[in-house]
Amino acid sequence: MTQVSMTVNGKAVSGDAEGRTLLVQFLRETLNLTGTHVGCDTSQCGACVVHVNGKAVKSCAIFAAEVEGAEVTTIEGMANADGSLSKVQQAFQDHHGLQCGFCTPGMVMSATALLGENPNPSEAEIRAYLEGNICRCTGYHNIVKSIMAAAGQDTSKIAAE
Amino acid sequence: MYAFDIERPTTIADAAKALSGEAQALGGGQTLIPTLKARLADPGTLVSLSGISEMQGVCMSDAGEVCIGGGTTHATVAAEATAYPALAETASHIGDPAVRNRGTIGGSLANNDPSACYPAAALASGATIITNAREIAADDYFQGMFTTALDEGEIITEVRFPVPEKANYQKFVQPASRFALVGVYVAKYADGVRVAVTGASEEGVFRWTEAEAALTSNFSAEALDGLSVSADGMIGDLHGSADYRAHLVKVMTGRAVSAAA
Ligand SMILES: Cc1cc2nc3c(=O)[nH]c(=O)nc-3n(C[C@H](O)[C@H](O)[C@H](O)COP(=O)(O)OP(=O)(O)OC[C@H]3O[C@@H](n4cnc5c(N)ncnc54)[C@H](O)[C@@H]3O)c2cc1C
Ligand code: FES
Ligand code: FES
């Protein structure tokens, strides 16, 4: 066991981790931040996406020890300071961008990363960016619509569901 | 996963020292971590290369080659290898954004997955793989599926790509894995055309030399008309038969030639 320290959602945290402790385990089991989900554990589904130093990564495919000293943001850190939902979160609610909600933390983290890189993405760019985020429920349509809405786009242009 | 320690050296020299014992390099972990989870590896110690700044980034050599640090992520190559647009474009379609933010060129070339994209880019470009010990020409480097010229503990520190006049990579995506079902990288240099195929052969990435000869005399998709690819030794699995892959090699080569810029 070694001690790892990082900043999670703006707060300095530290805890014990083995070499093989994944970031997602550290978040969920050591910090009790269970908003980050494990869908596949084989790097395929994207339910576990968080931001490390501002970049989207699969927290099931990075060790806690590799994140030493880094800034991590999880779904728990997405809401605004007054507790209201972020633009992306609010758009998912308004446009029914989720059904069971299992994939949603990863979807919101990926969508937020996309809008950080590309504030006005096309529908095709949104779909391409979500290639690593799998949803078993929605058929993606309302997820794409939510992200377009979060970017301030007119969603009436995309086909009705 | 079996238990292991993680070391995080900050220089190539320290990493090489750490790798001289019972240890394995950790690049972006996008291949190795799933392998460890399946208990297919028991390294004792993992030596993370991600903190080594001398292995990061993209630059130009005096000889006009694009030089990429062995620890450079796919996302960085996509954004910064602007001097070699086909290479940047190839990197921008590896896996998905989160994979590209972690996976590295050194890890991809060391792994030499038979369906990976960078091996085709490196072989078609006649790249040079630079390690902590020596320089290896791409033609000597790839030695069959998951097999390379690297010695135990040897680290890919840099990869140098001569910039072609025109190039293009066409990847027929296997949608479940996001790797190439078949991918063809075509690069046209002043002294000839090179064509490298991934995803198709049981021997891993290979050069399609008949197509190279035809395209060197006439760089157009029609130059491939009379050629055929044998299904012998092609991969056949539930995603596509050997015949299907052989057919795709020619189709994707033609598309790459037409799209080359
Ligand atoms: C969902 C998903 C989709 C993917 N899609 C594609 C795709 O479309 N095309 C594609 O080409 N790849 C794809 N990949 C693989 C991805 O590109 C990996 O990043 C890459 O194969 C391995 O690089 P890495 O840095 O993650 O290496 P690691 O997983 O850390 O290591 C892989 C191997 O290389 C060794 N190693 C790592 N770095 C070095 C080095 N610098 N020198 C020597 N040895 C080293 C390790 O010891 C290990 O044996 C995908 C992966 C995932 C999870
Ligand atoms: S749990 Fe990480 S990608 Fe599925
Ligand atoms: S809402 Fe159920 S998996 Fe996406």
Coordinates of C-alpha atoms and ligand atoms in Angstrom, one line a residue:
Chain A
M1 CA 0.0 0.0 0.0
T2 CA 1.1 3.5 -0.7
Q3 CA -0.5 6.8 -0.1
V4 CA -1.9 8.6 -3.1
S5 CA -3.0 12.3 -3.1
M6 CA -5.0 14.1 -5.7
T7 CA -7.6 16.9 -6.1
V8 CA -11.1 15.5 -6.6
N9 CA -13.8 18.0 -7.5
G10 CA -11.7 20.8 -6.1
K11 CA -10.9 19.1 -2.8
A12 CA -7.5 17.8 -1.8
V13 CA -7.9 14.1 -0.9
S14 CA -5.6 11.2 -0.1
G15 CA -5.9 7.6 0.7
D16 CA -4.2 4.2 0.6
A17 CA -3.9 2.4 -2.7
E18 CA -2.2 -0.7 -4.0
G19 CA -0.4 -0.6 -7.3
R20 CA -3.3 -2.4 -8.9
T21 CA -6.0 -0.1 -7.4
L22 CA -7.8 1.5 -10.3
L23 CA -8.9 5.1 -10.2
V24 CA -12.5 4.0 -10.3
Q25 CA -12.0 1.8 -7.3
F26 CA -10.3 4.6 -5.4
L27 CA -13.2 7.0 -6.3
R28 CA -16.0 4.6 -5.4
E29 CA -14.5 2.6 -2.6
T30 CA -12.1 4.9 -0.8
L31 CA -13.8 8.3 -1.4
N32 CA -17.4 6.9 -1.6
L33 CA -18.0 8.8 -4.8
T34 CA -20.3 6.2 -6.4
G35 CA -21.6 8.4 -9.1
T36 CA -18.9 7.1 -11.4
H37 CA -20.2 3.7 -12.7
V38 CA -18.5 0.5 -13.8
G39 CA -20.4 -0.9 -16.7
C40 CA -17.9 -3.3 -18.3
D41 CA -14.6 -3.1 -16.6
T42 CA -13.0 -4.0 -20.0
S43 CA -12.6 -0.4 -21.3
Q44 CA -15.5 -0.7 -23.7
C45 CA -18.5 1.1 -22.3
G46 CA -17.5 4.6 -21.0
A47 CA -19.7 4.5 -17.9
C48 CA -16.6 5.2 -15.9
V49 CA -15.4 8.3 -17.8
V50 CA -14.0 11.1 -15.5
H51 CA -11.8 14.1 -16.3
V52 CA -8.1 13.9 -15.3
N53 CA -6.4 17.3 -15.7
G54 CA -9.4 18.3 -17.9
K55 CA -9.3 15.3 -20.2
A56 CA -11.8 12.5 -20.5
V57 CA -10.4 9.2 -19.5
K58 CA -11.8 5.8 -18.5
S59 CA -11.3 5.5 -14.8
C60 CA -11.4 1.7 -15.1
A61 CA -8.3 1.9 -17.3
I62 CA -5.9 4.0 -15.2
F63 CA -4.3 3.3 -11.9
A64 CA -4.9 5.6 -8.9
A65 CA -1.1 5.8 -8.5
E66 CA -0.9 7.3 -12.0
V67 CA -3.2 10.1 -11.0
E68 CA -1.0 11.2 -8.1
G69 CA -1.0 15.0 -7.9
A70 CA -3.6 15.4 -10.7
E71 CA -7.0 17.2 -10.8
V72 CA -9.9 14.8 -11.1
T73 CA -13.5 15.8 -11.8
T74 CA -16.3 13.3 -11.5
I75 CA -20.1 13.6 -12.0
E76 CA -20.4 14.7 -8.4
G77 CA -18.4 17.8 -9.4
M78 CA -20.5 18.8 -12.3
A79 CA -23.3 20.8 -10.7
N80 CA -22.9 24.5 -10.3
A81 CA -21.7 26.0 -7.0
D82 CA -25.3 26.8 -5.9
G83 CA -26.3 23.1 -6.4
S84 CA -28.2 23.7 -9.6
L85 CA -27.5 21.3 -12.5
S86 CA -24.8 22.2 -15.1
K87 CA -25.9 23.1 -18.6
V88 CA -25.2 19.6 -19.8
Q89 CA -27.0 17.9 -16.9
Q90 CA -30.0 20.2 -17.2
A91 CA -30.2 19.5 -21.0
F92 CA -30.2 15.7 -20.3
Q93 CA -33.1 16.2 -17.9
D94 CA -35.0 18.6 -20.3
H95 CA -34.6 16.4 -23.4
H96 CA -35.0 13.0 -21.7
G97 CA -31.3 12.1 -22.4
L98 CA -31.5 9.1 -20.1
Q99 CA -33.7 6.2 -19.2
C100 CA -32.2 3.9 -16.6
G101 CA -29.4 6.4 -16.0
F102 CA -26.5 3.8 -15.8
C103 CA -24.5 5.3 -18.6
T104 CA -25.4 8.9 -17.8
P105 CA -22.4 9.8 -15.6
G106 CA -20.1 8.8 -18.4
M107 CA -22.2 10.5 -21.0
V108 CA -22.3 13.8 -19.1
M109 CA -18.5 13.7 -18.5
S110 CA -17.8 12.9 -22.2
A111 CA -20.3 15.5 -23.4
T112 CA -18.8 18.1 -21.1
A113 CA -15.3 17.3 -22.4
L114 CA -16.6 17.5 -26.0
L115 CA -18.1 21.0 -25.5
G116 CA -14.9 22.1 -23.8
E117 CA -13.0 21.2 -27.0
N118 CA -15.7 22.1 -29.5
P119 CA -18.4 24.4 -28.2
N120 CA -20.6 24.0 -31.3
P121 CA -20.4 20.4 -32.5
S122 CA -22.4 19.0 -35.4
E123 CA -24.7 16.0 -34.9
A124 CA -22.1 13.8 -36.6
E125 CA -19.3 15.2 -34.4
I126 CA -21.3 14.5 -31.3
R127 CA -22.0 10.9 -32.4
A128 CA -18.3 10.4 -33.2
Y129 CA -17.2 11.7 -29.9
L130 CA -19.6 9.3 -28.0
E131 CA -18.1 6.3 -29.8
G132 CA -16.7 5.0 -26.5
N133 CA -19.9 5.6 -24.5
I134 CA -22.4 2.8 -24.8
C135 CA -26.1 3.2 -23.8
R136 CA -28.4 0.2 -23.7
C137 CA -31.6 2.2 -23.3
T138 CA -32.0 5.4 -25.3
G139 CA -30.9 4.6 -28.8
Y140 CA -28.7 7.7 -28.4
H141 CA -31.1 10.0 -30.1
N142 CA -32.1 12.0 -27.0
I143 CA -28.5 12.0 -25.7
V144 CA -27.4 13.7 -29.0
K145 CA -30.3 16.0 -28.8
S146 CA -29.5 16.9 -25.2
I147 CA -25.9 17.8 -26.1
M148 CA -27.0 19.9 -29.0
A149 CA -29.3 21.7 -26.7
A150 CA -26.5 22.2 -24.1
A151 CA -24.5 23.8 -27.0
G152 CA -27.4 26.2 -27.5
Q153 CA -28.4 24.7 -30.8
D154 CA -31.9 24.4 -32.3
T155 CA -32.8 20.7 -31.7
S156 CA -36.0 20.9 -33.8
K157 CA -33.7 20.4 -36.8
I158 CA -32.9 16.8 -35.9
A159 CA -35.3 14.1 -36.8
A160 CA -38.1 13.4 -34.3
E161 CA -37.6 10.2 -32.2
Chain B
M1 CA -5.2 -8.6 -11.2
Y2 CA -2.2 -10.1 -9.5
A3 CA -0.6 -7.6 -7.1
F4 CA 2.3 -5.4 -8.4
D5 CA 4.1 -2.2 -7.5
I6 CA 4.1 0.9 -9.7
E7 CA 7.2 2.9 -10.3
R8 CA 7.0 6.4 -12.0
P9 CA 10.5 7.3 -13.2
T10 CA 11.0 10.7 -14.8
T11 CA 13.9 9.9 -17.1
I12 CA 14.5 7.2 -19.8
A13 CA 17.7 6.2 -18.0
D14 CA 15.8 5.5 -14.7
A15 CA 13.0 3.7 -16.6
A16 CA 15.5 1.5 -18.3
K17 CA 17.2 0.7 -15.0
A18 CA 13.8 -0.1 -13.4
L19 CA 12.9 -2.4 -16.4
S20 CA 16.1 -4.5 -16.1
G21 CA 14.5 -6.7 -13.4
E22 CA 11.1 -8.5 -13.2
A23 CA 9.2 -5.5 -14.5
Q24 CA 7.1 -4.4 -17.5
A25 CA 6.6 -1.0 -19.1
L26 CA 3.2 0.7 -18.7
G27 CA 2.3 3.2 -21.4
G28 CA -1.3 4.4 -21.6
G29 CA -2.5 1.1 -20.1
Q30 CA -5.3 0.8 -22.7
T31 CA -4.1 -2.6 -23.7
L32 CA -2.1 -3.7 -20.7
I33 CA -4.7 -2.9 -18.0
P34 CA -7.3 -5.2 -19.6
T35 CA -4.6 -7.8 -20.0
L36 CA -3.7 -7.5 -16.3
K37 CA -7.4 -7.7 -15.3
A38 CA -7.6 -11.0 -17.2
R39 CA -4.6 -12.2 -15.3
L40 CA -2.7 -12.8 -18.5
A41 CA 0.3 -10.9 -17.1
D42 CA 2.0 -11.0 -13.7
P43 CA 4.6 -8.3 -14.0
G44 CA 5.7 -7.9 -10.3
T45 CA 6.5 -4.2 -11.1
L46 CA 5.0 -1.9 -13.6
V47 CA 7.2 1.0 -14.8
S48 CA 4.9 3.8 -15.8
L49 CA 6.4 5.9 -18.7
S50 CA 3.9 8.7 -18.6
G51 CA 5.9 10.9 -16.3
I52 CA 9.0 11.0 -18.7
S53 CA 8.9 14.4 -20.3
E54 CA 11.7 13.5 -22.8
M55 CA 9.3 10.9 -24.3
Q56 CA 6.5 13.3 -24.9
G57 CA 5.5 15.4 -27.9
V58 CA 5.8 16.0 -31.6
C59 CA 8.6 17.8 -33.4
M60 CA 10.5 18.0 -36.8
S61 CA 14.0 16.5 -37.2
D62 CA 16.7 18.3 -39.2
A63 CA 16.1 15.7 -41.9
G64 CA 12.4 16.8 -42.2
E65 CA 11.0 13.8 -40.4
V66 CA 8.1 14.0 -38.0
C67 CA 9.4 12.8 -34.7
I68 CA 7.0 11.6 -32.1
G69 CA 8.0 10.8 -28.5
G70 CA 7.2 7.1 -27.5
G71 CA 5.0 8.3 -24.7
T72 CA 2.9 10.6 -26.8
T73 CA -0.8 10.0 -26.7
H74 CA -2.9 9.4 -29.8
A75 CA -4.8 12.6 -29.0
T76 CA -1.6 14.7 -29.1
V77 CA -0.5 13.1 -32.4
A78 CA -4.0 13.9 -33.8
A79 CA -3.7 17.5 -32.7
E80 CA 0.0 18.2 -33.3
A81 CA 1.4 16.1 -36.2
T82 CA 0.1 18.7 -38.6
A83 CA 3.2 18.3 -40.8
Y84 CA 2.0 14.8 -41.7
P85 CA -1.8 15.2 -42.0
A86 CA -2.5 11.5 -42.9
L87 CA -0.7 10.4 -39.7
A88 CA -2.7 12.9 -37.6
E89 CA -5.9 11.7 -39.2
T90 CA -5.0 8.1 -38.5
A91 CA -4.4 8.9 -34.8
S92 CA -7.7 10.8 -34.6
H93 CA -9.6 7.6 -35.5
I94 CA -8.0 5.2 -33.0
G95 CA -10.5 3.8 -30.5
D96 CA -12.5 6.6 -28.9
P97 CA -11.6 10.0 -27.3
A98 CA -10.9 8.5 -23.8
V99 CA -8.7 5.8 -25.3
R100 CA -6.8 8.5 -27.4
N101 CA -6.2 10.6 -24.2
R102 CA -4.3 7.7 -22.7
G103 CA -3.0 5.3 -25.4
T104 CA 0.5 6.0 -26.7
I105 CA 2.3 5.4 -30.0
G106 CA 5.1 3.4 -28.1
G107 CA 2.5 1.2 -26.5
S108 CA 0.7 0.5 -29.7
L109 CA 3.9 -0.3 -31.6
A110 CA 5.3 -2.5 -28.8
N111 CA 2.0 -4.4 -28.6
N112 CA 1.8 -4.9 -32.4
D113 CA -1.8 -6.0 -32.4
P114 CA -2.6 -7.5 -35.8
S115 CA -5.6 -5.1 -36.1
A116 CA -3.9 -1.9 -34.8
C117 CA -3.6 1.2 -36.9
Y118 CA -0.1 2.6 -36.0
P119 CA 1.8 -0.5 -37.3
A120 CA 0.3 0.1 -40.7
A121 CA 1.3 3.8 -40.6
A122 CA 4.8 3.1 -39.5
L123 CA 5.4 0.3 -42.0
A124 CA 3.9 2.2 -45.0
S125 CA 5.9 5.3 -44.0
G126 CA 9.2 3.4 -43.6
A127 CA 9.4 4.9 -40.1
T128 CA 12.3 4.4 -37.7
I129 CA 11.6 3.1 -34.3
I130 CA 14.0 4.5 -31.8
T131 CA 14.6 2.8 -28.5
N132 CA 16.8 3.4 -25.5
A133 CA 19.3 1.1 -27.1
R134 CA 19.2 1.5 -30.9
E135 CA 17.3 2.5 -34.1
I136 CA 15.2 -0.1 -35.9
A137 CA 13.8 0.3 -39.4
A138 CA 10.0 -0.5 -39.6
D139 CA 10.8 -3.2 -42.2
D140 CA 12.8 -5.1 -39.6
Y141 CA 10.7 -4.2 -36.6
F142 CA 7.4 -6.0 -37.2
Q143 CA 7.9 -9.8 -36.9
G144 CA 4.3 -11.2 -36.8
M145 CA 1.2 -10.9 -34.7
F146 CA 2.1 -9.4 -31.3
T147 CA 5.8 -9.9 -32.1
T148 CA 8.5 -7.3 -32.6
A149 CA 12.2 -6.8 -32.7
L150 CA 12.2 -5.3 -29.2
D151 CA 14.2 -7.1 -26.6
E152 CA 12.9 -7.6 -23.0
G153 CA 12.8 -4.3 -21.2
E154 CA 13.6 -2.2 -24.3
I155 CA 11.7 1.1 -24.4
I156 CA 10.4 2.8 -27.6
T157 CA 11.5 6.4 -26.9
E158 CA 10.7 7.9 -30.3
V159 CA 9.3 7.2 -33.7
R160 CA 10.4 9.1 -36.8
F161 CA 8.2 9.3 -39.9
P162 CA 9.6 10.6 -43.2
V163 CA 6.8 12.8 -44.6
P164 CA 5.4 11.5 -47.9
E165 CA 4.1 13.5 -50.9
K166 CA 0.7 12.0 -50.4
A167 CA -0.8 9.4 -48.0
N168 CA -4.0 8.1 -46.7
Y169 CA -5.2 5.4 -44.2
Q170 CA -8.5 3.7 -44.8
K171 CA -9.9 1.7 -41.9
F172 CA -12.9 -0.6 -42.3
V173 CA -14.0 -0.4 -38.6
Q174 CA -14.9 -3.5 -36.7
P175 CA -17.6 -1.7 -34.7
A176 CA -17.5 -3.7 -31.5
S177 CA -13.8 -3.3 -30.9
R178 CA -13.3 -0.1 -32.9
F179 CA -10.0 -1.6 -34.3
A180 CA -9.6 -2.2 -38.0
L181 CA -11.3 -5.2 -39.5
V182 CA -9.0 -4.4 -42.4
G183 CA -7.0 -1.2 -42.6
V184 CA -4.7 -0.1 -45.5
Y185 CA -2.2 2.7 -45.3
V186 CA -0.8 4.0 -48.6
A187 CA 2.1 6.5 -48.7
K188 CA 3.6 7.9 -51.9
Y189 CA 7.3 9.0 -51.7
A190 CA 9.5 10.4 -54.4
D191 CA 11.2 7.0 -54.7
G192 CA 8.1 4.9 -54.7
V193 CA 4.8 4.0 -53.1
R194 CA 4.5 1.9 -50.0
V195 CA 1.3 0.0 -49.0
A196 CA 0.8 -1.6 -45.5
V197 CA -2.1 -3.7 -44.5
T198 CA -3.4 -4.3 -41.0
G199 CA -6.2 -6.5 -39.7
A200 CA -6.0 -9.0 -42.5
S201 CA -3.1 -11.4 -42.1
E202 CA -2.4 -14.0 -39.5
E203 CA 1.2 -12.8 -39.8
G204 CA 0.2 -9.3 -38.6
V205 CA 0.9 -6.1 -40.5
F206 CA 2.4 -6.6 -44.0
R207 CA 3.4 -4.8 -47.2
W208 CA 1.4 -5.5 -50.3
T209 CA 4.3 -5.4 -52.7
E210 CA 2.4 -6.1 -56.0
A211 CA 0.2 -3.0 -55.3
E212 CA 3.3 -1.0 -54.4
A213 CA 4.9 -1.8 -57.8
A214 CA 1.6 -1.0 -59.7
L215 CA 1.0 2.2 -57.9
T216 CA 4.6 3.4 -58.2
S217 CA 4.2 3.4 -62.0
N218 CA 0.6 4.7 -62.0
F219 CA -0.7 6.2 -58.8
S220 CA -4.4 5.7 -59.3
A221 CA -7.0 3.2 -58.1
E222 CA -7.3 1.7 -61.6
A223 CA -3.7 0.6 -61.4
L224 CA -5.0 -2.1 -58.9
D225 CA -7.5 -3.5 -61.4
G226 CA -5.5 -6.6 -62.5
L227 CA -4.3 -7.5 -59.0
S228 CA -5.8 -10.0 -56.7
V229 CA -5.1 -10.8 -53.0
S230 CA -4.9 -14.4 -51.9
A231 CA -7.0 -15.5 -49.0
D232 CA -4.2 -17.9 -47.9
G233 CA -3.0 -16.9 -44.4
M234 CA -5.8 -14.3 -44.0
I235 CA -7.6 -14.1 -40.6
G236 CA -11.0 -15.7 -40.7
D237 CA -13.3 -15.1 -37.7
L238 CA -16.9 -14.4 -36.8
H239 CA -16.4 -10.8 -38.0
G240 CA -15.3 -11.8 -41.5
S241 CA -14.0 -14.7 -43.5
A242 CA -10.5 -14.9 -44.9
D243 CA -12.0 -14.4 -48.4
Y244 CA -13.8 -11.3 -47.2
R245 CA -10.7 -9.8 -45.7
A246 CA -8.7 -10.6 -48.8
H247 CA -11.3 -8.7 -50.9
L248 CA -11.3 -5.8 -48.5
V249 CA -7.6 -5.4 -48.8
K250 CA -8.0 -4.4 -52.5
V251 CA -11.1 -2.3 -51.9
M252 CA -9.5 -0.3 -49.0
T253 CA -6.2 0.1 -51.0
G254 CA -8.2 1.6 -53.9
R255 CA -10.0 4.0 -51.5
A256 CA -6.8 5.0 -49.9
V257 CA -5.2 5.8 -53.2
S258 CA -8.3 7.8 -54.3
A259 CA -8.4 9.8 -51.0
A260 CA -4.6 10.3 -50.7
A261 CA -3.7 14.0 -50.3
Ligands
LIG1 C1 -11.9 0.5 -26.7 C2 -10.5 0.5 -27.3 C3 -10.4 0.7 -28.7 C4 -9.2 0.7 -29.3 N1 -9.2 0.9 -30.7 C5 -8.0 0.9 -31.3 C6 -7.9 1.1 -32.7 O1 -8.9 1.4 -33.4 N2 -6.7 1.1 -33.4 C7 -5.6 0.8 -32.7 O2 -4.5 0.8 -33.2 N3 -5.6 0.6 -31.3 C8 -6.8 0.6 -30.7 N4 -6.8 0.4 -29.3 C9 -5.5 0.1 -28.6 C10 -4.9 1.5 -28.1 O3 -4.4 2.2 -29.2 C11 -3.8 1.2 -27.1 O4 -3.6 2.5 -26.6 C12 -2.5 0.7 -27.6 O5 -2.6 -0.5 -28.4 C13 -1.5 0.4 -26.5 O6 -0.9 1.6 -26.1 P1 -0.8 2.0 -24.6 O7 0.0 3.2 -24.5 O8 -2.1 2.0 -24.0 O9 0.1 0.8 -24.0 P2 -0.1 -0.2 -22.8 O10 -1.4 -0.8 -22.8 O11 0.4 0.5 -21.6 O12 1.0 -1.3 -23.1 C14 0.9 -2.2 -24.2 C15 2.2 -3.0 -24.3 O13 3.3 -2.2 -24.7 C16 4.3 -2.1 -23.8 N5 4.8 -0.7 -23.8 C17 4.0 0.4 -23.6 N6 4.7 1.5 -23.9 C18 5.9 1.1 -24.3 C19 7.1 1.8 -24.8 N7 7.2 3.1 -24.9 N8 8.2 1.0 -25.2 C20 8.1 -0.3 -25.1 N9 7.1 -1.0 -24.7 C21 6.0 -0.3 -24.3 C22 3.7 -2.6 -22.5 O14 4.7 -3.2 -21.7 C23 2.7 -3.6 -23.0 O15 3.3 -4.8 -23.3 C24 -8.0 0.4 -28.6 C25 -8.1 0.2 -27.2 C26 -9.3 0.2 -26.6 C27 -9.4 0.0 -25.1
FES2 S1 -16.3 0.5 -16.9 FE1 -14.8 1.6 -17.8 S2 -15.2 1.5 -19.9 FE2 -16.7 0.3 -19.1
FES3 S1 -29.9 5.2 -20.0 FE1 -29.7 3.1 -19.6 S2 -27.7 2.7 -20.4 FE2 -28.1 4.6 -21.1

